[in-house]
PDB file of C-alpha atoms in Angstrom:
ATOM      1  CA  UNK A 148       7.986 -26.463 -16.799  1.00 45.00           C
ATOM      2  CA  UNK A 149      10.902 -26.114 -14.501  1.00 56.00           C
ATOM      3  CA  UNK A 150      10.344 -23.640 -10.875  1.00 59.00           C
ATOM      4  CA  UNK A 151      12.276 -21.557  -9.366  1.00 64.00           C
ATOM      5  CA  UNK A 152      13.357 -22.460  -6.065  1.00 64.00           C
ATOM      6  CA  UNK A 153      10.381 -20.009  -4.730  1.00 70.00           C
ATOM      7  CA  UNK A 154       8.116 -21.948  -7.279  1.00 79.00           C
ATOM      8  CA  UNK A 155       7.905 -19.530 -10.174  1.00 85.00           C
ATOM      9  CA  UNK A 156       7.971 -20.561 -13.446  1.00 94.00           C
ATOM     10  CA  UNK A 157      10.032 -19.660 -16.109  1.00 94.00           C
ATOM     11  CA  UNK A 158       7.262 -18.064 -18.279  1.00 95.00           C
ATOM     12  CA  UNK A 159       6.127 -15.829 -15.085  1.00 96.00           C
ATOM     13  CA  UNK A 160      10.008 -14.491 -14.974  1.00 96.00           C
ATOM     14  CA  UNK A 161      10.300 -14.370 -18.564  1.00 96.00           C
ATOM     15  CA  UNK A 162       7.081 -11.620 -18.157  1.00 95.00           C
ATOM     16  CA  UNK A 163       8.720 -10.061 -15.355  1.00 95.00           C
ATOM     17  CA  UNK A 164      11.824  -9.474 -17.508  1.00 96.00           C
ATOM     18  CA  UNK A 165       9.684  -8.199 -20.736  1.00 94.00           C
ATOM     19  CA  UNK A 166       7.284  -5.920 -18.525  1.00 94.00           C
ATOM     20  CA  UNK A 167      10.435  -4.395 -17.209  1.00 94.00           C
ATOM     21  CA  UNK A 168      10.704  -2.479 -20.865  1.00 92.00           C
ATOM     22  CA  UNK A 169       9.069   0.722 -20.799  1.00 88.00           C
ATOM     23  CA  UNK A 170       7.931   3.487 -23.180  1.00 87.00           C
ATOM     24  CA  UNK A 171      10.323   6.201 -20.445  1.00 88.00           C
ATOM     25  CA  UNK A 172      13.601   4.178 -20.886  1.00 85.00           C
ATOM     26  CA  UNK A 173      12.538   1.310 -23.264  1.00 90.00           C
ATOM     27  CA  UNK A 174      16.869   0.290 -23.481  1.00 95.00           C
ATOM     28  CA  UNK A 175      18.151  -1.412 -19.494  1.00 96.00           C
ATOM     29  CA  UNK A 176      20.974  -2.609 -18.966  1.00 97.00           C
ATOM     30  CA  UNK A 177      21.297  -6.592 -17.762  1.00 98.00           C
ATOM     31  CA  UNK A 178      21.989  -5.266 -13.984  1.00 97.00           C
ATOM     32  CA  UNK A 179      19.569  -2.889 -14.323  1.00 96.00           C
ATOM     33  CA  UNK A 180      16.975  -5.471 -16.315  1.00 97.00           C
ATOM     34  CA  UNK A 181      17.454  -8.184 -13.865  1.00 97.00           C
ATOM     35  CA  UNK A 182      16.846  -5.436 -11.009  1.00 97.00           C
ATOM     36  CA  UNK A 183      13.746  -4.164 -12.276  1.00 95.00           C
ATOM     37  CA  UNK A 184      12.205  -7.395 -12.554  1.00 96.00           C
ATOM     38  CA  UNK A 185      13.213  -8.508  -9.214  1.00 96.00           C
ATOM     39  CA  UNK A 186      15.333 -11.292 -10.639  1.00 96.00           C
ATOM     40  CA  UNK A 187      18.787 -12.476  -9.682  1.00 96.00           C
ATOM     41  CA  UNK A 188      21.355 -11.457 -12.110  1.00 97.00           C
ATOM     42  CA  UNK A 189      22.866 -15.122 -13.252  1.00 96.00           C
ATOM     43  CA  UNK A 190      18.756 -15.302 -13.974  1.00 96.00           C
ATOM     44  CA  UNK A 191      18.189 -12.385 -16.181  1.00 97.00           C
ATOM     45  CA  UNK A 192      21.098 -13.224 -17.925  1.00 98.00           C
ATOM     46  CA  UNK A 193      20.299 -17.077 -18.607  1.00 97.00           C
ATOM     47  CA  UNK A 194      16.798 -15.937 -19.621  1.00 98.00           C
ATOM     48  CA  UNK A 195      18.080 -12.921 -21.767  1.00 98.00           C
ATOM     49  CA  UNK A 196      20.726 -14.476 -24.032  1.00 97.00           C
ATOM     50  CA  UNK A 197      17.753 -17.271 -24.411  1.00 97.00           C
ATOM     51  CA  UNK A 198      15.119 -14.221 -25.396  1.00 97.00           C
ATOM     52  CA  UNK A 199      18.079 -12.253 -27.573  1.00 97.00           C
ATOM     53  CA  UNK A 200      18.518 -16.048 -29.653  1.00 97.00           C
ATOM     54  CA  UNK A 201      14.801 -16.042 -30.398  1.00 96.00           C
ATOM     55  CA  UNK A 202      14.572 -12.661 -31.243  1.00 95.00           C
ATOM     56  CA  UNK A 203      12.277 -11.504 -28.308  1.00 96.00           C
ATOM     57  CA  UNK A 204      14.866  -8.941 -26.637  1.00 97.00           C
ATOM     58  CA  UNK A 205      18.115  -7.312 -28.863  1.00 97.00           C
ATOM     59  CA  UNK A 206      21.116  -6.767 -27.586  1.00 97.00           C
ATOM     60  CA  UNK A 207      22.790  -3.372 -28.584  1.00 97.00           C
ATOM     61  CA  UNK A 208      26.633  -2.941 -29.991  1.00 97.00           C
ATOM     62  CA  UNK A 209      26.807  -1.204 -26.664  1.00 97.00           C
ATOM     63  CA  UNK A 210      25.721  -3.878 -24.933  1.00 95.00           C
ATOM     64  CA  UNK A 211      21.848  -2.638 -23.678  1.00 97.00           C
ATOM     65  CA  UNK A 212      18.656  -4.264 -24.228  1.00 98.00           C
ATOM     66  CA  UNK A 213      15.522  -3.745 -25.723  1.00 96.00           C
ATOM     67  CA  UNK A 214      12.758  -5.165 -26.951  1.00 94.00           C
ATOM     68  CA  UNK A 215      13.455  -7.529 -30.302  1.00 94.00           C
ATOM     69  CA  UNK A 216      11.530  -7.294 -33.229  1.00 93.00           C
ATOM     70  CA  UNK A 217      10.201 -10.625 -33.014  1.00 93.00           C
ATOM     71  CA  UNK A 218       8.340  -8.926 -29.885  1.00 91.00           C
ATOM     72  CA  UNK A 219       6.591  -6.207 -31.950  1.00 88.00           C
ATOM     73  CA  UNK A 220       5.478  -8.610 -34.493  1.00 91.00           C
ATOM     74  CA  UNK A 221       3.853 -10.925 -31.916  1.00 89.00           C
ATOM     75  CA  UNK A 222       1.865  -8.239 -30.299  1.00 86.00           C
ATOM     76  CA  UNK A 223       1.201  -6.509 -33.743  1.00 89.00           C
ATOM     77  CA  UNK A 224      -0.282 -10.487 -35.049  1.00 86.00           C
ATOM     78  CA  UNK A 225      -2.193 -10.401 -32.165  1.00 76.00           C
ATOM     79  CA  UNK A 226      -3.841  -7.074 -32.262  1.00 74.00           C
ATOM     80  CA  UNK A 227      -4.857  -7.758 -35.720  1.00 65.00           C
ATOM     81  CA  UNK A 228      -6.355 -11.470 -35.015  1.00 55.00           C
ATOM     82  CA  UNK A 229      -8.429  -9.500 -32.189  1.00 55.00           C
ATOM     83  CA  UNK A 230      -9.790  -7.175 -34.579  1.00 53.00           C
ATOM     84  CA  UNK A 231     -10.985  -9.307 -36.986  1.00 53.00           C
ATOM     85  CA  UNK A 232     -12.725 -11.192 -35.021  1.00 53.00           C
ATOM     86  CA  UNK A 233     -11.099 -14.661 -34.937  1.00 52.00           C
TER      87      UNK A 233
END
């Protein structure tokens, strides 16, 4: 898994970018994504357009972010493996 040049991997910014969404303001801008999560901007926006294609983050006709459906329906699978016990 390619690092960072401080070492972090790209699943540990790709977290940093999705924990950036909250329930207060859950649309950000790419400058103001990439600034929340600490990231460079050429960063956020190489790991965004690679989240928007697999349907992880959407971009708005106005050009924010959210979180993609394809986000939902991963946590929502999850939840419902953990309640049923396998």
């Amino acid at each position: 898994m390619a690092n960072s040049p401080s070492g972090e991997s790209v699943i540990s910014r790709v977290v940093r970018l999705m924990s950036a969404f909250d329930r207060d303001l859950p649309t950000k801008t790419l400058s103001g994504l990439a600034r929340r999560a600490g990231l460079p901007l050429t960063t956020a926006h190489r790991l965004v357009d690679d989240l928007v294609l697999h349907g992880l983050i959407e971009r708005l006709p106005d050009g924010n972010l959210r979180s993609g459906m394809r986000m939902w329906e991963l946590a929502a699978r999850g939840s419902r493996a953990r309640g049923s016990g396998g």
